[in-house]
Short mmCIF file of C-alpha atoms in Angstrom, two decimals:
data_model
loop_
_atom_site.label_atom_id
_atom_site.label_comp_id
_atom_site.label_asym_id
_atom_site.label_seq_id
_atom_site.Cartn_x
_atom_site.Cartn_y
_atom_site.Cartn_z
CA MET A 1 174.64 96.69 117.21
CA LEU A 2 173.82 99.18 114.47
CA GLU A 3 173.05 96.32 112.06
CA ALA A 4 170.84 94.70 114.68
CA ARG A 5 168.95 97.96 115.03
CA HIS A 6 168.25 98.14 111.28
CA ILE A 7 167.03 94.55 111.31
CA LEU A 8 164.83 94.95 114.36
CA LEU A 9 163.19 98.26 113.46
CA PRO A 10 160.97 96.71 110.72
CA ALA A 11 160.09 93.91 113.11
CA LEU A 12 159.14 96.44 115.78
CA ASN A 13 157.01 98.41 113.32
CA SER A 14 155.20 95.23 112.28
CA ALA A 15 154.65 94.27 115.89
CA LEU A 16 153.21 97.66 116.75
CA LEU A 17 150.94 97.49 113.68
CA LEU A 18 149.63 94.09 114.79
CA LEU A 19 149.11 95.45 118.29
CA LEU A 20 147.15 98.43 116.96
CA CYS A 21 145.00 96.26 114.69
CA SER A 22 144.19 93.90 117.54
CA ARG A 23 142.87 96.88 119.52
CA ILE A 24 140.43 97.96 116.81
CA VAL A 25 138.95 94.62 115.76
CA ARG A 26 135.72 95.52 117.51
CA PRO A 27 133.86 98.59 116.15
CA ALA A 28 132.56 101.38 118.35
CA ALA A 29 129.27 100.61 120.08
CA GLY A 30 127.80 104.08 119.50
CA VAL A 31 127.83 105.24 123.12
CA THR A 32 127.96 108.99 123.82
CA GLN A 33 128.11 110.50 127.29
CA PHE A 34 129.15 113.95 128.52
CA ASP A 35 128.20 116.81 130.84
CA PHE A 36 129.22 120.41 131.51
CA GLY A 37 131.75 119.16 134.05
CA THR A 38 133.75 117.17 131.47
CA LEU A 39 133.34 119.34 128.36
CA THR A 40 136.00 121.77 127.22
CA LEU A 41 135.22 125.09 125.53
CA THR A 42 136.01 123.58 122.13
CA SER A 43 133.45 120.80 122.71
CA LEU A 44 130.57 123.24 122.20
CA LYS A 45 129.62 125.22 119.10
CA LEU A 46 127.91 128.59 119.61
CA LEU A 47 125.78 129.93 116.75
CA GLY A 48 123.83 133.13 116.21
CA ASP A 49 123.28 135.15 119.39
CA ALA A 50 124.51 132.37 121.72
CA HIS A 51 127.40 133.35 124.00
CA TRP A 52 129.12 132.55 127.30
CA SER A 53 128.21 134.64 130.35
CA ASN A 54 129.22 134.08 133.98
CA GLY A 55 129.60 130.33 133.66
CA SER A 56 126.44 129.65 131.65
CA VAL A 57 125.50 129.60 127.98
CA ARG A 58 123.04 132.30 126.98
CA LEU A 59 121.09 131.64 123.80
CA THR A 60 119.93 135.23 123.33
CA ARG A 61 121.47 138.67 123.78
CA ASP A 62 121.69 140.55 127.07
CA VAL A 63 120.07 143.81 126.01
CA ALA A 64 117.72 146.22 127.78
CA VAL A 65 116.08 147.24 124.49
CA PRO A 66 113.51 144.80 123.04
CA TYR A 67 114.79 142.94 119.99
CA SER A 68 114.16 139.76 118.00
CA GLY A 69 116.94 137.22 117.55
CA ALA A 70 117.95 133.58 117.90
CA GLY A 71 120.93 131.47 118.95
CA ARG A 72 122.07 127.86 119.33
CA VAL A 73 124.61 125.88 121.29
CA LEU A 74 125.48 122.38 120.04
CA TYR A 75 127.75 119.55 121.11
CA SER A 76 130.40 119.80 118.40
CA GLU A 77 130.57 116.06 117.60
CA PRO A 78 127.74 114.25 115.78
CA VAL A 79 125.90 111.59 117.79
CA ARG A 80 124.83 108.27 116.24
CA PHE A 81 121.06 107.89 116.61
CA ARG A 82 120.45 104.84 114.38
CA ARG A 83 122.20 101.51 114.73
CA PRO A 84 124.15 100.47 111.60
CA GLY A 85 122.41 97.71 109.68
CA SER A 86 119.17 97.46 111.66
CA ARG A 87 118.70 101.26 111.84
CA ALA A 88 117.12 100.80 115.27
CA PRO A 89 116.98 104.09 117.23
CA ALA A 90 119.34 104.79 120.10
CA SER A 91 118.03 105.24 123.61
CA PHE A 92 119.02 108.55 125.14
CA SER A 93 118.60 110.58 128.30
CA THR A 94 119.41 114.22 129.01
CA PHE A 95 119.21 116.47 132.05
CA PHE A 96 119.53 120.26 131.89
CA SER A 97 118.96 123.31 134.04
CA PHE A 98 117.91 126.63 132.55
CA SER A 99 116.42 129.98 133.43
CA VAL A 100 114.38 132.64 131.63
CA THR A 101 114.80 136.18 132.91
CA ASN A 102 113.42 139.40 131.48
CA LEU A 103 114.92 142.85 131.85
CA ASN A 104 111.57 144.31 130.83
CA PRO A 105 108.69 142.05 131.96
CA SER A 106 106.17 143.96 129.87
CA SER A 107 107.85 142.91 126.61
CA ILE A 108 106.77 139.86 124.58
CA GLY A 109 108.59 136.54 125.06
CA ALA A 110 109.67 133.61 122.88
CA GLY A 111 111.40 130.54 124.37
CA LEU A 112 114.03 127.82 124.12
CA ALA A 113 114.20 124.13 123.24
CA PHE A 114 116.32 121.02 123.67
CA LEU A 115 117.24 120.16 120.10
CA ILE A 116 118.27 117.14 118.02
CA SER A 117 119.12 118.42 114.54
CA SER A 118 120.83 117.34 111.33
CA ASP A 119 122.16 120.89 110.90
CA SER A 120 125.22 122.08 112.84
CA GLU A 121 125.95 125.28 110.92
CA SER A 122 122.87 127.52 110.88
CA VAL A 123 120.20 129.01 113.13
CA GLY A 124 116.48 129.22 112.42
CA GLY A 125 114.27 132.27 112.72
CA ALA A 126 113.47 134.44 115.72
CA GLY A 127 110.20 134.79 117.62
CA GLY A 128 107.87 131.80 117.60
CA LEU A 129 110.29 129.88 115.36
CA LEU A 130 112.54 129.44 118.44
CA GLY A 131 115.60 129.25 116.19
CA LEU A 132 114.46 125.75 115.17
CA GLN A 133 113.25 126.42 111.66
CA GLY A 134 113.33 129.10 108.98
CA GLY A 135 110.33 130.96 107.63
CA SER A 136 107.26 129.18 106.25
CA ALA A 137 108.66 129.30 102.70
CA ALA A 138 111.77 127.39 103.79
CA ALA A 139 109.96 124.89 106.01
CA ALA A 140 109.81 122.23 103.30
CA THR A 141 113.61 122.26 102.86
CA SER A 142 114.56 122.74 106.51
CA PRO A 143 116.90 120.21 108.16
CA VAL A 144 115.20 117.43 110.10
CA PHE A 145 114.87 118.00 113.84
CA VAL A 146 113.28 116.78 117.05
CA ALA A 147 112.82 119.30 119.85
CA VAL A 148 111.26 119.68 123.27
CA GLU A 149 110.24 123.34 123.45
CA PHE A 150 109.71 125.57 126.47
CA ASP A 151 107.60 128.38 125.04
CA THR A 152 106.91 131.73 126.73
CA LEU A 153 104.97 133.13 123.76
CA MET A 154 101.47 132.11 122.73
CA ASP A 155 101.58 131.97 118.93
CA VAL A 156 98.25 131.13 117.29
CA GLU A 157 100.05 130.32 114.03
CA PHE A 158 101.58 127.28 115.73
CA LYS A 159 98.45 126.44 117.75
CA ASP A 160 100.07 127.20 121.12
CA ILE A 161 97.83 126.65 124.15
CA ASN A 162 99.35 129.54 126.18
CA GLY A 163 102.58 131.37 126.93
CA ASN A 164 103.80 128.87 129.52
CA HIS A 165 103.92 125.40 127.99
CA VAL A 166 106.21 122.54 127.00
CA GLY A 167 105.78 120.74 123.69
CA LEU A 168 107.26 118.04 121.45
CA ASP A 169 108.17 119.26 117.96
CA LEU A 170 108.79 116.69 115.21
CA ASN A 171 110.06 118.48 112.08
CA SER A 172 107.30 121.01 112.75
CA LEU A 173 106.68 123.95 115.06
CA ILE A 174 103.13 122.72 115.62
CA SER A 175 103.74 120.51 118.64
CA SER A 176 102.57 116.90 118.40
CA GLN A 177 102.38 116.80 122.21
CA VAL A 178 101.87 119.79 124.49
CA SER A 179 101.34 120.35 128.23
CA ASP A 180 100.57 123.39 130.38
CA LEU A 181 103.40 123.99 132.86
CA GLY A 182 100.95 125.81 135.10
CA SER A 183 99.48 122.40 135.93
CA ILE A 184 102.62 121.62 137.97
CA ASP A 185 103.04 125.20 139.26
CA VAL A 186 106.06 125.97 137.09
CA ASP A 187 106.35 129.42 135.54
CA LEU A 188 108.93 129.71 132.76
CA LYS A 189 109.16 133.48 133.20
CA SER A 190 109.73 133.35 136.98
CA GLY A 191 113.49 133.82 136.64
CA ASN A 192 114.09 130.73 138.79
CA ILE A 193 116.28 127.84 137.69
CA ILE A 194 114.12 125.15 136.10
CA ASN A 195 115.27 121.55 135.69
CA ALA A 196 114.19 119.22 132.89
CA TRP A 197 114.73 115.60 131.92
CA VAL A 198 114.06 114.16 128.46
CA VAL A 199 114.23 110.37 128.21
CA PHE A 200 113.73 108.20 125.12
CA ASP A 201 113.48 104.40 125.29
CA GLY A 202 114.57 102.98 121.93
CA SER A 203 112.99 99.58 122.62
CA THR A 204 109.48 100.94 123.28
CA GLY A 205 109.52 104.24 121.40
CA ASP A 206 108.40 106.17 124.50
CA LEU A 207 109.70 109.73 124.90
CA SER A 208 109.08 111.27 128.33
CA ALA A 209 109.67 114.80 129.60
CA TYR A 210 109.92 115.84 133.25
CA VAL A 211 110.06 119.40 134.62
CA SER A 212 110.67 120.66 138.15
CA TYR A 213 112.13 123.54 140.15
CA SER A 214 114.14 120.87 141.98
CA ASN A 215 117.02 118.80 140.64
CA LEU A 216 115.18 115.76 142.02
CA LYS A 217 113.37 114.03 139.19
CA PRO A 218 109.54 114.14 139.53
CA LYS A 219 107.62 110.89 139.85
CA ASP A 220 105.42 111.64 136.84
CA PRO A 221 106.35 113.08 133.43
CA ILE A 222 104.77 116.31 132.21
CA PHE A 223 104.07 114.35 129.02
CA ILE A 224 104.89 111.00 127.42
CA ALA A 225 104.67 110.29 123.69
CA ASN A 226 105.11 107.09 121.71
CA LEU A 227 106.76 107.62 118.34
CA ASP A 228 108.90 106.07 115.63
CA LEU A 229 111.97 108.25 116.10
CA THR A 230 113.64 106.89 112.95
CA GLN A 231 111.15 108.89 110.84
CA TYR A 232 112.54 112.16 112.17
CA ILE A 233 116.29 111.55 112.42
CA ASN A 234 119.30 110.61 110.31
CA ASP A 235 122.03 108.16 111.25
CA PHE A 236 124.00 111.00 112.84
CA MET A 237 122.52 114.10 114.47
CA TYR A 238 123.68 117.02 116.61
CA VAL A 239 122.32 117.72 120.10
CA GLY A 240 122.04 121.00 121.94
CA PHE A 241 119.73 123.94 122.56
CA SER A 242 118.04 126.66 120.56
CA GLY A 243 116.38 129.86 121.76
CA SER A 244 114.84 133.06 120.46
CA THR A 245 113.15 136.32 121.39
CA GLN A 246 110.37 138.28 119.71
CA GLY A 247 110.51 141.97 120.48
CA SER A 248 111.52 141.22 124.06
CA THR A 249 114.42 141.41 126.50
CA GLU A 250 114.21 137.77 127.60
CA ILE A 251 117.49 136.08 128.46
CA HIS A 252 117.56 132.28 128.02
CA SER A 253 120.42 130.69 129.98
CA VAL A 254 121.52 127.03 130.06
CA GLU A 255 123.14 126.52 133.47
CA TRP A 256 123.89 122.77 133.34
CA TRP A 257 123.62 120.00 130.77
CA SER A 258 124.37 116.29 130.70
CA PHE A 259 123.59 113.81 127.92
CA SER A 260 123.99 110.08 127.30
CA SER A 261 122.94 107.68 124.54
CA SER A 262 123.45 103.98 123.94
CA PHE A 263 122.39 101.00 121.81
CA ASP A 264 123.35 98.46 124.48
CA SER A 265 119.98 98.31 126.24
CA GLY A 266 116.39 99.45 126.18
CA THR A 267 117.12 102.70 128.01
CA ALA A 268 120.21 104.86 128.06
CA PRO A 269 121.96 105.46 131.39
CA PRO A 270 120.43 108.55 132.99
CA PRO A 271 122.96 111.39 133.21
CA PRO A 272 123.66 112.60 136.74
CA PRO A 273 122.41 116.02 137.88
CA PRO A 274 124.76 118.48 139.62
CA THR A 275 125.87 117.43 143.10
CA THR A 276 124.18 120.43 144.74
CA THR A 277 120.49 121.20 144.79
CA LEU A 278 119.76 124.16 142.52
CA THR A 279 116.66 125.25 144.38
CA ASN A 280 114.28 123.94 147.04
CA PRO A 281 113.12 120.34 146.41
CA THR A 282 109.44 119.71 145.88
CA ALA A 283 107.41 117.22 147.88
CA ASN A 284 106.34 115.11 144.88
CA SER A 285 109.88 114.42 143.68
CA VAL A 286 112.07 111.34 143.85
CA LYS A 287 115.81 111.21 143.51
CA SER A 288 117.17 110.32 140.07
CA PRO A 289 118.44 106.72 139.92
CA ALA A 290 122.11 105.93 139.59
CA PRO A 291 123.37 105.36 136.04
CA SER A 292 122.39 101.94 134.70
CA LEU A 293 122.49 100.51 131.19
CA GLY A 294 119.73 97.97 131.58
CA PRO A 295 118.05 95.24 133.65
CA SER A 296 120.23 93.59 136.25
CA GLY A 297 119.64 90.20 134.68
CA SER A 298 121.53 91.06 131.50
CA ASP A 299 125.22 90.13 131.47
CA GLU A 300 125.89 92.60 128.69
CA ALA A 301 124.11 95.36 130.56
CA GLY A 302 126.04 94.54 133.70
CA SER A 303 129.32 94.76 131.83
CA GLY A 304 128.24 98.08 130.38
CA THR A 305 127.42 99.37 133.86
CA GLN A 306 130.89 98.52 135.08
CA GLN A 307 132.38 100.38 132.16
CA LYS A 308 130.24 103.43 132.90
CA SER A 309 131.22 103.45 136.56
CA SER A 310 134.91 103.27 135.69
CA LYS A 311 136.94 106.35 136.45
CA SER A 312 138.44 106.28 132.94
CA SER A 313 136.52 108.06 130.20
CA CYS A 314 135.36 106.14 127.12
CA HIS A 315 133.49 108.95 125.36
CA ASN A 316 134.98 108.22 121.94
CA GLN A 317 135.25 104.44 122.28
CA LEU A 318 139.05 104.62 122.28
CA CYS A 319 139.35 102.65 125.49
CA LYS A 320 137.07 99.73 124.60
CA GLU A 321 138.64 96.26 124.85
CA GLY A 322 138.57 93.69 122.02
CA PRO A 323 137.20 90.47 123.54
CA GLY A 324 138.02 87.94 120.79
CA ALA A 325 140.25 85.01 121.68
CA VAL A 326 142.20 85.25 118.42
CA ALA A 327 142.73 88.95 118.91
CA GLY A 328 143.99 88.22 122.41
CA VAL A 329 146.63 85.76 121.13
CA VAL A 330 147.78 88.22 118.47
CA THR A 331 147.92 90.99 121.06
CA ALA A 332 150.03 88.92 123.45
CA SER A 333 152.47 87.81 120.73
CA ALA A 334 152.86 91.32 119.38
CA PHE A 335 153.33 92.67 122.90
CA PHE A 336 156.22 90.32 123.77
CA LEU A 337 157.85 90.85 120.38
CA ALA A 338 157.65 94.61 120.85
CA ILE A 339 159.23 94.34 124.32
CA PHE A 340 162.10 92.17 123.02
CA ALA A 341 162.86 94.53 120.14
CA GLY A 342 162.52 97.55 122.37
CA VAL A 343 165.08 96.24 124.88
CA LEU A 344 167.70 95.69 122.17
CA ILE A 345 167.16 99.14 120.72
CA TRP A 346 167.25 100.69 124.19
CA VAL A 347 170.71 99.21 124.85
CA TYR A 348 172.03 100.79 121.66
CA SER A 349 170.40 104.17 122.09
CA LYS A 350 171.16 104.63 125.80
CA LYS A 351 174.41 106.51 125.19
CA VAL A 352 172.84 108.63 122.46
CA LYS A 353 170.01 109.60 124.79
CA GLN A 354 172.48 110.61 127.49
CA VAL A 355 174.30 112.89 125.06
CA ASN A 356 171.08 114.51 123.87
CA LYS A 357 169.48 114.73 127.30
CA SER A 358 170.56 118.30 127.99
CA SER A 359 169.48 119.56 124.55
CA GLU A 360 166.12 117.79 124.79
CA SER A 361 165.52 119.32 128.22
CA LEU A 362 166.25 122.76 126.81
CA ALA A 363 163.91 122.16 123.86
CA SER A 364 161.12 121.03 126.16
CA GLU A 365 161.43 124.28 128.09
CA ILE A 366 161.39 126.39 124.93
CA ILE A 367 158.55 124.61 123.16
CA LYS A 368 155.46 124.90 125.31
CA MET A 369 152.07 123.92 124.00
CA PRO A 370 148.95 125.73 125.27
CA LYS A 371 147.24 123.84 128.06
CA GLU A 372 143.59 122.94 127.67
CA PHE A 373 141.36 123.48 130.67
CA THR A 374 137.92 122.03 131.37
CA TYR A 375 134.94 124.26 131.96
CA ARG A 376 134.90 123.20 135.64
CA GLU A 377 138.57 124.25 136.07
CA LEU A 378 137.90 127.64 134.47
CA LYS A 379 134.85 128.16 136.65
CA SER A 380 136.84 127.32 139.80
CA ALA A 381 139.83 129.47 138.81
CA THR A 382 137.64 132.53 138.23
CA LYS A 383 135.41 131.93 141.29
CA CYS A 384 132.33 131.20 139.14
CA PHE A 385 133.33 133.93 136.66
CA ASN A 386 133.14 136.59 139.37
CA SER A 387 132.89 140.10 138.01
CA ASN A 388 135.80 141.12 140.27
CA ARG A 389 138.02 138.87 138.16
CA ILE A 390 137.28 140.71 134.89
CA ILE A 391 140.45 142.28 133.46
CA GLY A 392 139.20 143.30 130.04
CA HIS A 393 136.99 142.64 127.07
CA GLY A 394 138.31 141.10 123.85
CA ALA A 395 136.93 140.34 120.40
CA PHE A 396 135.62 136.96 121.57
CA GLY A 397 134.13 137.99 124.91
CA THR A 398 135.05 138.94 128.46
CA VAL A 399 138.60 138.23 129.73
CA TYR A 400 138.90 136.97 133.33
CA LYS A 401 141.87 136.59 135.66
CA GLY A 402 142.07 133.01 136.93
CA ILE A 403 144.10 131.39 139.70
CA LEU A 404 144.42 127.60 139.66
CA PRO A 405 143.72 126.22 143.16
CA ASP A 406 146.20 123.32 142.86
CA ASN A 407 149.35 125.36 142.17
CA GLY A 408 148.32 129.00 142.59
CA GLU A 409 149.27 129.93 139.03
#
């Protein structure tokens, strides 16, 4: 039996190699989809003044004394924005909720922005620069970026229309498209939670922005711009938020964020908003549509929709199926060969496993790996980061006591 084991082990290794290769014949389709409910703490990168506070990400410091600073939070993995070969732009859609509060309303503001950037390591300047770009001398060498800004500071240098506007920034802080938020009765400095949607259709080049106090998507965008996105992006970019203050005590908080991108259809599936309404709905709002990859007449789009609605997560394309007929035959052959070899080896190793069972059990008790929790689990365990659960303050932030609802630990 020992000789049989030595003969079958190479065969098993070859079979497993064939099985693995058959699973990766088809390359990743470039789909990215996530939200605050599925991200872990390591999925986000905090830069500059950005920090966690009571279940939200704050881009600027919580200080009662006016100061100038900037911070960023980015999804830690790069997102493909141009299709390989054709370099066609990806369609994407993002939904986020944020608030701007001020400990001293008489101080000057600044703002925040949804950001697509080639740079994942640095933060731009404070004040009107919104953490997007360095000083004027460094503007020519700054990383490429696309941003939708929410500006609370009227800066004549950047041709701002007022201190309550939304704008589209394309490698420049002088917005190519700008709209007054007062026209839809939204005040950035109100302290209320504000919801925003940014949608880009790769097939038409239309980028639309929607803003509302409600988490129900408005019927009409605050602005829509047609652009060649490939002029302002690289193949891979980072997505997230940037914010800054200019001699003020403004606090810029991101309360919720979801993002999705795809090359499979003209428009990316819209990310879902939170299940609860964040504030009172407005009369001119319509509910966001369910996720959909494209027109119902497309077989490919329909298949993509089924994959999106699946309970299993395919964020990194590791659970995509290879559809080729040849790959299917190879997979089946390798599978049966692996089973046959595995049964023979199992018969031989059964007694050895029984002998080592007690020692393996002891080792499993001794060697414990840290468990990774999602943001949603941490929020639930600490009752939305309740201040009553604070047990101390460490070098990396506030330490909370958490109780898991499923087992009480």
